[in-house]
Coordinates of C-alpha atoms in Angstrom, one line a residue:
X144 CA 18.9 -28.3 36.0
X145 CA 21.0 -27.6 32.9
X146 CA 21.7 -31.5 32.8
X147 CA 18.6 -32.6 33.2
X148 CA 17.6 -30.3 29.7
X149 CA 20.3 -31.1 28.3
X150 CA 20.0 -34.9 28.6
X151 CA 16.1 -34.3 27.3
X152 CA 16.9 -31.9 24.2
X153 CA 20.7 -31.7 23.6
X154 CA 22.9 -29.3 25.5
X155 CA 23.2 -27.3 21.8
X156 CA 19.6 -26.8 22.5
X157 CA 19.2 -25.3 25.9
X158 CA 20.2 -21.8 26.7
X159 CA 20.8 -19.9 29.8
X160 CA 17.8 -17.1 30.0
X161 CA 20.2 -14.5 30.3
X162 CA 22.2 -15.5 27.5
X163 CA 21.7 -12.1 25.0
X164 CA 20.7 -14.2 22.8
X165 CA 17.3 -15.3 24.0
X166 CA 16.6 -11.7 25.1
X167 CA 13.9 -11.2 22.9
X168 CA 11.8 -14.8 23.6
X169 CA 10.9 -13.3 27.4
X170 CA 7.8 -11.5 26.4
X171 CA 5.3 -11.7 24.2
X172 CA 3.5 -8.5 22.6
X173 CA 1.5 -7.6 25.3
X174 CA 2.7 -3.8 26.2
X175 CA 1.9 -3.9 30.4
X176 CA 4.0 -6.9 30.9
X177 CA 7.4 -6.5 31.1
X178 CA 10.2 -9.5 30.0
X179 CA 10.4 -12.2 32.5
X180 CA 13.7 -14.2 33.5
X181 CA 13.5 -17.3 33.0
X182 CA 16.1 -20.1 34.0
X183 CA 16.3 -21.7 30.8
X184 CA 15.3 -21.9 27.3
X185 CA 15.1 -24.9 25.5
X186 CA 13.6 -25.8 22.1
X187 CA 12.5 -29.7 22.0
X188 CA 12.1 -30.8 18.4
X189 CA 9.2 -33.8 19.0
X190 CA 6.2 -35.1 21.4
X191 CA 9.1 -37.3 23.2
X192 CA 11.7 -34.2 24.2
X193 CA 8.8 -32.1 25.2
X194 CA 7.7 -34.8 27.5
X195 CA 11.0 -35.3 28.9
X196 CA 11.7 -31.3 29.2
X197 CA 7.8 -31.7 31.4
X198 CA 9.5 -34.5 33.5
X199 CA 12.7 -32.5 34.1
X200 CA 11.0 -29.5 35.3
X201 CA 8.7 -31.5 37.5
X202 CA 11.6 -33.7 38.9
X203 CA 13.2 -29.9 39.9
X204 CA 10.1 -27.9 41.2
X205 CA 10.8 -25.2 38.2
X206 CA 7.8 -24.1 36.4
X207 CA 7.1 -24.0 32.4
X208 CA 6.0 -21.6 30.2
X209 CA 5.4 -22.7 26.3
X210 CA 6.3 -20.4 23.7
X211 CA 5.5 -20.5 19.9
X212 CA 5.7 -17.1 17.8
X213 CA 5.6 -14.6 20.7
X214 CA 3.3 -12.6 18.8
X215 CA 0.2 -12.7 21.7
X216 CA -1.2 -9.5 23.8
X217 CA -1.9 -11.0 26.9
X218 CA 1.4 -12.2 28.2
X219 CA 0.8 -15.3 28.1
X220 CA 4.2 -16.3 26.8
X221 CA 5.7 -14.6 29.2
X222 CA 7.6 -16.8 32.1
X223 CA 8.0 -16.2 35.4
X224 CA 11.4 -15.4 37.0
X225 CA 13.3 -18.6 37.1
X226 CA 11.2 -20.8 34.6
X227 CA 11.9 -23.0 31.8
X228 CA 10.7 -21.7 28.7
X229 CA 9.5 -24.3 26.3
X230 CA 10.2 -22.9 22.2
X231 CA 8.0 -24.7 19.8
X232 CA 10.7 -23.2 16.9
X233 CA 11.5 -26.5 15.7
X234 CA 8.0 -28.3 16.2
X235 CA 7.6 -26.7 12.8
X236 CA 6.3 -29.4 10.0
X237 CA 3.1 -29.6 8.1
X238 CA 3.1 -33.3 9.2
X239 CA -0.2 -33.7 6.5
X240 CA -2.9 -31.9 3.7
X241 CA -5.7 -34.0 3.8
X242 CA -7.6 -32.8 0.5
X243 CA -10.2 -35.6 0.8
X244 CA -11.4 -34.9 4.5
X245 CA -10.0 -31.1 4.0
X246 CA -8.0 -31.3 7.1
X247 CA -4.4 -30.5 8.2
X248 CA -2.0 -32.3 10.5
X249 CA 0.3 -30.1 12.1
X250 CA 3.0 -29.6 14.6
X251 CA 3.0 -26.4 17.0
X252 CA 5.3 -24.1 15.6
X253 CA 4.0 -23.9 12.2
X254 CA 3.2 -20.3 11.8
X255 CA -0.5 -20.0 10.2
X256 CA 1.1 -18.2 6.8
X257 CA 3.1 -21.8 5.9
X258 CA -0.2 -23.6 6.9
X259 CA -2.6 -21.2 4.7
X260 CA -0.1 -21.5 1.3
X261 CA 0.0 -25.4 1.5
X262 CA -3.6 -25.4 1.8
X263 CA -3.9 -23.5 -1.0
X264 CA -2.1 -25.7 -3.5
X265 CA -4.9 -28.0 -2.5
X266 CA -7.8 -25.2 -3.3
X267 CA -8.4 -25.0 0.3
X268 CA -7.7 -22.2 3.4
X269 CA -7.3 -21.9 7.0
X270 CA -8.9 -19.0 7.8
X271 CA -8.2 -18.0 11.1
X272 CA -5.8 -14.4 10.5
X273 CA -5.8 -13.1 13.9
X274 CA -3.7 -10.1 12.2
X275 CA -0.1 -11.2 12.1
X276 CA 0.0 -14.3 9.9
X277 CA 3.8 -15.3 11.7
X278 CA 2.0 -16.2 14.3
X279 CA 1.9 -20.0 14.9
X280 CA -0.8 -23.0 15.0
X281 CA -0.2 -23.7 18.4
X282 CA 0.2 -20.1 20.1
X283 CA -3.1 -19.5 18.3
X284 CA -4.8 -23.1 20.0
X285 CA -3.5 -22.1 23.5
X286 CA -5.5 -18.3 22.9
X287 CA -8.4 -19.5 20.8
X288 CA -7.3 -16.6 18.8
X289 CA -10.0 -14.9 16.2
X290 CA -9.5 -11.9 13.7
X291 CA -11.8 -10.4 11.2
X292 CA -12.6 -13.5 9.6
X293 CA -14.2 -14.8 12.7
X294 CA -17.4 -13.2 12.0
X295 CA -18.3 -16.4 9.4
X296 CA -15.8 -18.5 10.0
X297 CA -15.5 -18.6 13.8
X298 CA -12.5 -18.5 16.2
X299 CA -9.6 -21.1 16.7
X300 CA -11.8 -23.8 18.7
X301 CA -14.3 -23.7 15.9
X302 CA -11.4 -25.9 13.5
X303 CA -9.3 -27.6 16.3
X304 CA -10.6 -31.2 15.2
X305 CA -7.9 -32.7 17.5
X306 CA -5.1 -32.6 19.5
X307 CA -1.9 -34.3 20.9
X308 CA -0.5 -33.3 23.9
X309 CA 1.2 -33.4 27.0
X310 CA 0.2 -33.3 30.4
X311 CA 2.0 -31.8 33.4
X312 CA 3.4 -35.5 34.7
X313 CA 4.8 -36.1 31.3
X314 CA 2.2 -38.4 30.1
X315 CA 0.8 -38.1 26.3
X316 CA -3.2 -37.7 25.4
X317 CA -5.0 -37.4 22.3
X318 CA -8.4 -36.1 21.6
X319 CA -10.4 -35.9 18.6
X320 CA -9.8 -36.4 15.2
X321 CA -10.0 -35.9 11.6
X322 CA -13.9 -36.3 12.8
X323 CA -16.2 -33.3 11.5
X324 CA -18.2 -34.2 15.0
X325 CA -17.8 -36.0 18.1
X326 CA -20.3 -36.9 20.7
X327 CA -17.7 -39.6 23.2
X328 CA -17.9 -37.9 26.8
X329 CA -16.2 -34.8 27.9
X330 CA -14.7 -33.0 24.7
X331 CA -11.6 -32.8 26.3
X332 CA -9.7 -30.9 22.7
X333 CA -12.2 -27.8 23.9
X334 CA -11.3 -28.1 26.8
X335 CA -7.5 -27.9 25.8
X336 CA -7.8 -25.0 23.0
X337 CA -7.7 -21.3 25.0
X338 CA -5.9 -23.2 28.2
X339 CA -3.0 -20.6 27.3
X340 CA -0.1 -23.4 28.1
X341 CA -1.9 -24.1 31.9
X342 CA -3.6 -27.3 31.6
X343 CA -0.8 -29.5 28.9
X344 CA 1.6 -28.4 26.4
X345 CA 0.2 -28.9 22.6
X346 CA 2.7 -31.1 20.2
X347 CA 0.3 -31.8 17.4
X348 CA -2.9 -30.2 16.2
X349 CA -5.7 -31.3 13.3
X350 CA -7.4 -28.3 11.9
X351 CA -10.5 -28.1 10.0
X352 CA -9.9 -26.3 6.3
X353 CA -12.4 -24.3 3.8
X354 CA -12.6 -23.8 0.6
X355 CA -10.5 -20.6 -0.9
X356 CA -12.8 -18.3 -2.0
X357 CA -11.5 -16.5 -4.9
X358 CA -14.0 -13.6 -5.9
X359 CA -14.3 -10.6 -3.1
X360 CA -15.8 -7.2 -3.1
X361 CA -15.1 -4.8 -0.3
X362 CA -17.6 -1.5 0.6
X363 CA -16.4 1.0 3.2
X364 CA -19.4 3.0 4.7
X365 CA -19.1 6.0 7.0
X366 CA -21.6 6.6 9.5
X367 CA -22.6 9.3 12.5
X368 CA -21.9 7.6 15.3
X369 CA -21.2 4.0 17.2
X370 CA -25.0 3.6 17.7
X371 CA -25.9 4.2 14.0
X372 CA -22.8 1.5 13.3
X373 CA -24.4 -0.9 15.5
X374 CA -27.8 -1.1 14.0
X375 CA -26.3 -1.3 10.5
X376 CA -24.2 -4.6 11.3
X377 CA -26.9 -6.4 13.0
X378 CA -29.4 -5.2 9.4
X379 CA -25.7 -6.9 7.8
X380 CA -26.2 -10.2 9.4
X381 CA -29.5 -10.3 9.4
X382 CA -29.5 -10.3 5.7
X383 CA -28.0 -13.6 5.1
X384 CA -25.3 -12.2 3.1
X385 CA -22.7 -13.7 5.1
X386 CA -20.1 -11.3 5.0
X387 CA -16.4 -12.8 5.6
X388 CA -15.3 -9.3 7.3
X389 CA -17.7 -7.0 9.0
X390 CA -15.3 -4.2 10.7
X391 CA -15.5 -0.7 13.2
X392 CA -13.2 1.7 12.7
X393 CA -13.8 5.2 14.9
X394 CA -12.2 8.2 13.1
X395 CA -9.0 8.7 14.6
X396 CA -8.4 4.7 14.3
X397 CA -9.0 5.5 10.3
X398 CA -6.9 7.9 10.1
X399 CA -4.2 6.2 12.3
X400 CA -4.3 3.0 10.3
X401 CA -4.3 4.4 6.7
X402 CA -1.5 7.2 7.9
X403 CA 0.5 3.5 8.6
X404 CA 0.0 1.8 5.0
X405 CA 0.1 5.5 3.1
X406 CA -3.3 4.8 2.2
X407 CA -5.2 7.5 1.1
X408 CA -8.9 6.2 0.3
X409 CA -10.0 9.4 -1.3
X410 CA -12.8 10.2 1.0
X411 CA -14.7 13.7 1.3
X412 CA -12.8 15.2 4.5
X413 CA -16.3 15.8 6.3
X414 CA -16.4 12.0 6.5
X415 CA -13.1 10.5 7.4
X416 CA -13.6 11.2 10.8
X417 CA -17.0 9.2 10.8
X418 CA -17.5 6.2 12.3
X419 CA -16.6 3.3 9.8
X420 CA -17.5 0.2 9.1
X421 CA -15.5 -2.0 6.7
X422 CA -17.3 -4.9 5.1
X423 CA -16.0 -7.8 2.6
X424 CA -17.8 -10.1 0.7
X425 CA -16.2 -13.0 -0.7
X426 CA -17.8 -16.6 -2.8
X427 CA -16.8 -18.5 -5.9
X428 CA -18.6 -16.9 -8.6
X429 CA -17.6 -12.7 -8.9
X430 CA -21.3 -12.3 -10.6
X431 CA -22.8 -13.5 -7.6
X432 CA -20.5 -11.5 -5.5
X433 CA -21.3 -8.6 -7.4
X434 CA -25.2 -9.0 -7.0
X435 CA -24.7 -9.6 -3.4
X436 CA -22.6 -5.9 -3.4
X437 CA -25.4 -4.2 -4.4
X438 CA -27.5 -5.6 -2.3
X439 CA -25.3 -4.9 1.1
X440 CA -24.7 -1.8 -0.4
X441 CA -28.8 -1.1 -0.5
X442 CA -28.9 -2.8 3.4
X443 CA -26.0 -0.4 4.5
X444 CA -27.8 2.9 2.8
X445 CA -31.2 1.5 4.7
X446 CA -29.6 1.2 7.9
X447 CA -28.2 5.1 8.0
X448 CA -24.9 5.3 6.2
X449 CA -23.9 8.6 4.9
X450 CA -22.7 7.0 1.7
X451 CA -21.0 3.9 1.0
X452 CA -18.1 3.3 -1.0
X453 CA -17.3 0.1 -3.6
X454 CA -13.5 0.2 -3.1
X455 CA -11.2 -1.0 -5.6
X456 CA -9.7 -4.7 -5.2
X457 CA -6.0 -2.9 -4.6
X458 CA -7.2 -0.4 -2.1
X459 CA -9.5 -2.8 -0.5
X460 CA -6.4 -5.6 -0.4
X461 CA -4.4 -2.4 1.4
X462 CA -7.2 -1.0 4.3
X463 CA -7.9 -4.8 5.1
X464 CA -3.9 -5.3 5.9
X465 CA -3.5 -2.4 7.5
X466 CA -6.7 -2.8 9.9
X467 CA -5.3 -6.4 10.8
X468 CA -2.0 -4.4 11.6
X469 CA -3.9 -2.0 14.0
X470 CA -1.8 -2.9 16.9
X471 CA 1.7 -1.9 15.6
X472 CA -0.2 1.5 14.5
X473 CA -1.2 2.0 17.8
X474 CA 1.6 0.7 19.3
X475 CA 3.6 3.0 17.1
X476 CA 1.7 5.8 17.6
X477 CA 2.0 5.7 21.8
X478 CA -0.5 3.7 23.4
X479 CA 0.3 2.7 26.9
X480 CA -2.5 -0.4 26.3
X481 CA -4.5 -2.5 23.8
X482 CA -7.4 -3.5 25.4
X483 CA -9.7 -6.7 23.7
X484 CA -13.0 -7.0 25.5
X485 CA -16.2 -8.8 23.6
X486 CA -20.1 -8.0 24.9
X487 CA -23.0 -8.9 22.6
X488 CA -23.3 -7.1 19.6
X489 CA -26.5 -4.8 20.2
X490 CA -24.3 -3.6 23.4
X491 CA -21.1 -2.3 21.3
X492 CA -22.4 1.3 20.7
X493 CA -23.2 1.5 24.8
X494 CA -19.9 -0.1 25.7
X495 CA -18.0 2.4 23.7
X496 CA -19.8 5.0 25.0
X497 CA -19.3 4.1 28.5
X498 CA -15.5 2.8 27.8
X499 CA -14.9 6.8 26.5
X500 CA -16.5 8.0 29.4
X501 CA -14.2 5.8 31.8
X502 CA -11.4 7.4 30.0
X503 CA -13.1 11.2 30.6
X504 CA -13.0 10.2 34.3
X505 CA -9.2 9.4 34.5
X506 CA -8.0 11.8 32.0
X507 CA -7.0 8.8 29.5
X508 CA -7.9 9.0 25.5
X509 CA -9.7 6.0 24.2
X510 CA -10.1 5.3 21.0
X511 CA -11.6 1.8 19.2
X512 CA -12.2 -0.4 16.6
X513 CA -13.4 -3.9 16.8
X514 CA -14.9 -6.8 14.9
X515 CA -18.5 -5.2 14.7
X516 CA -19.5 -8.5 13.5
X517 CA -19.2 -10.3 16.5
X518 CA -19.3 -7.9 19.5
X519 CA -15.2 -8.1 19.9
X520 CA -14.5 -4.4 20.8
X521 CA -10.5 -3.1 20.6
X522 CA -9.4 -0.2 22.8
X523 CA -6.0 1.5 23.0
X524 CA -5.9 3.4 25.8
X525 CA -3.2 6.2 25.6
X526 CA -2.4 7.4 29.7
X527 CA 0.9 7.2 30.9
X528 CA 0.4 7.5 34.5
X529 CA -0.1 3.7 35.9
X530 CA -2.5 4.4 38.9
X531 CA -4.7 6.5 36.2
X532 CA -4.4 3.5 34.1
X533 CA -5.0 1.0 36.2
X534 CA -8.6 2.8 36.7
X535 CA -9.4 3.3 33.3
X536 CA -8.6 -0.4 32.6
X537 CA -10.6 -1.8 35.6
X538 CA -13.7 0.8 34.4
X539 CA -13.5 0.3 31.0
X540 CA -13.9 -4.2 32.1
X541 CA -16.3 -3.0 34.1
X542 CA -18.4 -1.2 31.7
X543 CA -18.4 -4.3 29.4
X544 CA -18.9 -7.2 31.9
X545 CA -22.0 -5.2 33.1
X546 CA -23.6 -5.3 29.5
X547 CA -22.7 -9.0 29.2
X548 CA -19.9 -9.2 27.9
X549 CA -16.5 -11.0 29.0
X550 CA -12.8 -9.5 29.5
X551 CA -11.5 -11.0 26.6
X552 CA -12.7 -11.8 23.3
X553 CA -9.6 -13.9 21.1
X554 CA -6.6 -12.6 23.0
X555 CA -6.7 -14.3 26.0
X556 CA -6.6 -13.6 29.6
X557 CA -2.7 -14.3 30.0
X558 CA -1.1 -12.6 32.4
X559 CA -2.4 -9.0 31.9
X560 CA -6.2 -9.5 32.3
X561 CA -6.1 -12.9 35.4
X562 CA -7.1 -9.8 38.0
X563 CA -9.7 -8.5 35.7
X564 CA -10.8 -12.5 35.0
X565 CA -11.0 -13.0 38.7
X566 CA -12.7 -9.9 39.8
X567 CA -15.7 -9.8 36.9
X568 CA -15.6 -13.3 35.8
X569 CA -18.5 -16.1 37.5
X570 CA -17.5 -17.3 40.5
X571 CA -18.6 -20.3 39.7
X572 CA -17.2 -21.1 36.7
X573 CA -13.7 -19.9 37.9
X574 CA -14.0 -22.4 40.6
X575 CA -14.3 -24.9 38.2
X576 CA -11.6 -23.6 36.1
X577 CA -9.4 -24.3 39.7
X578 CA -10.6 -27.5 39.9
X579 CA -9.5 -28.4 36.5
X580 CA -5.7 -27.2 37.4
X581 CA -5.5 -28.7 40.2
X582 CA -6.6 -32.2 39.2
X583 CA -4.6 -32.1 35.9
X584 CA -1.7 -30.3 37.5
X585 CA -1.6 -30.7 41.4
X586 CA 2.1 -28.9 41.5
X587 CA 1.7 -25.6 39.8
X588 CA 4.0 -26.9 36.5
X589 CA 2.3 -25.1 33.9
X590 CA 2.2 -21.6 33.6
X591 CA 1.1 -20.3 36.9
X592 CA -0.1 -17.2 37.2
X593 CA -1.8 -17.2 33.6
X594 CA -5.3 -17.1 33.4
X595 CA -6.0 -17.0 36.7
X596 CA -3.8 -15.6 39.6

């Protein structure tokens, strides 16, 4: 096998997966799925080697798993015993800033920081900032990741113009363009972007960019309880104010998150341990910012809030970073797992309600924030003992499938949630999803085991 990779990438670029030095490529952030041990690992440096690495693993009956920043929580990036793990480390150029069309051409490996600061020499952004900015283009395609930004700009799929890839026999497709709509047949880049490495491996991507909005305002506004929270962001929304972050922070996730940045926001003690939500505002003009402020701040005190507070730009800059850094708080701070679960908005207060209760039952703390403005609820679960939380986990999925919702909202399904997928997911629709697999990849190549089991 080591031949074979080394004739497709260069012997210097293929590495024995228990050399020490490719210890920490075996997993990806995810904290219930330990390293696997893969054969090899081999970083291709174009379309043409990643092709042949596809071939060579096929020719050998070894399976792939791609890798970009290793920065996911599903496990996703994490191969199976024996695999070839595909690095996208050197796929790494901004191939193109297309200022005219406001697009970007892109390899893989670009991590979305590099692709955000070229864009903004040009006045533009990518705003997709699904909380760890090292993260790259193409690890971010293959989860459809999201963030707080989500709630107006939308997830990945909603600026993957196009796509470049390659299938599990080694053959090369394109789909899309730098096309602001399409309407040719099956829209076969969708079909590609949240495939978490199963269905082809991704070797160029065009992404849609925005303008860079330079005037923001950020209120923080405390309220008594999830329900209360709830009603306030759909009054938020409703007013056409279009916020570009619309955040739920419980209490303890507060405190947890400010305790991480030494951020002290100055708030009376009887509210810190309110129910938060966390709203920015951003446009071109600050005036028109400004008046829009007051308004939200008018909607918030309308919809309940115990006060709201206009929070300075530097402590503003500092909450937003840490709340996008919630995971390594909670990590930090002992949770056994992050769970990332979406239902419809309206149904947030009830799911959290009913996700607590699931962690009553086991004896497990739960504790959550989420992207209030778009239903996508974040749970770390703290309970060391497995069995007690495997049953919180398969409750608390439960809980949220029954009010609508789905097991993951911009994480992906990976390797940690495929038994959650196949248990509260359509039956239906994950036959389908088979189908797919098996006509693009008949022999298992790609991933197996992620996404569905």
């Amino acid at each position: 096998m080591f031949d074979l990779l080394a004739d497709a990438v260069g012997a210097e670029h293929v590495l024995p997966g228990d050399d020490p030095a490719v210890a920490d490529l075996c997993a990806d952030e995810a904290l219930g799925i330990p390293a696997g041990k893969p054969a090899y690992v081999v970083w291709p440096r174009d379309r043409d080697e990643v092709a042949a690495v596809v071939r060579a693993a096929r020719a050998a009956g070894v399976t792939l798993t791609a890798r970009g920043a290793g920065t996911g929580l599903s496990g996703a990036a994490t191969p199976d015993d024996g695999a070839v793990l595909v690095s996208f480390a050197r796929l790494d150029r901004i191939l193109e800033i297309d200022p005219v069309d406001a697009v970007a051409v892109v390899q893989p490996g670009v991590s979305l920081a590099d692709l955000d600061a070229a864009a903004g020499e040009h006045g533009l952004t990518y705003p997709v900032h699904p909380g760890e900015t090292s993260a790259s283009v193409g690890g971010t395609v293959a989860t459809n990741a999201g963030g707080m930004r989500a709630v107006r700009y939308g997830v990945t799929r909603s600026h993957v113009l196009g796509l470049e890839a390659v299938l599990a026999d080694g053959s090369l497709v394109r789909t899309g363009g730098k096309l602001l709509k399409i309407s040719s047949g099956y829209d076969v880049t969708q079909l590609l972007v949240g495939s978490e490495g199963t269905l082809a491996l991704v070797t160029e991507v065009i992404v849609r960019l925005h303008p860079r909005l330079p005037a923001r305002r950020t209120v923080l506004a405390p309220f008594r309880g999830a329900e209360a929270v709830t009603a306030a962001v759909g009054a938020v929304v409703a007013s056409g104010l279009g916020p570009t972050i619309c955040e739920y922070l419980d209490g303890p996730t507060m405190r947890a998150v400010c305790a991480a940045a030494e951020l002290s926001l100055g708030l009376p003690e009887a509210l810190v341990d309110a129910d938060h939500l966390l709203v920015e505002l951003a446009g071109r003009r600050q005036e028109r910012v400004d008046e829009d402020a007051e308004e939200l701040a008018g909607v918030l005190a309308d919809a309940g809030a115990e006060d709201v507070f206009d929070l300075p730009a530097g402590s503003a800059r500092r909450l937003v970073e840490a709340r996008e850094k919630t995971f390594w708080a909670i990590k930090a701070a002992g949770a056994d797992e992050i769970v990332d679960l979406v239902v419809p908005r309206s149904a947030m207060a009830a799911f959290l309600t009913r996700a607590r209760a699931a962690g009553d039952a086991h004896g497990s703390r739960v504790l959550g924030c989420g992207h209030a403005g778009d239903g996508n609820v974040h749970l770390a679960v703290f309970q060391p003992d497995p069995a007690r939380l495997a049953q919180t986990l398969h409750d608390v999925f439960a809980a949220g499938t029954a009010l609508g919702g789905a097991v993951s909202g911009e994480h992906g399904v990976g390797r940690a949630k495929a038994h959650h997928l196949e248990e509260f997911g359509d039956p239906g629709a994950l036959d389908v999803v088979r189908r797919v697999r098996a006509a693009l990849d008949p022999e298992g190549t790609l991933n197996p085991g992620c996404a569905l089991r």
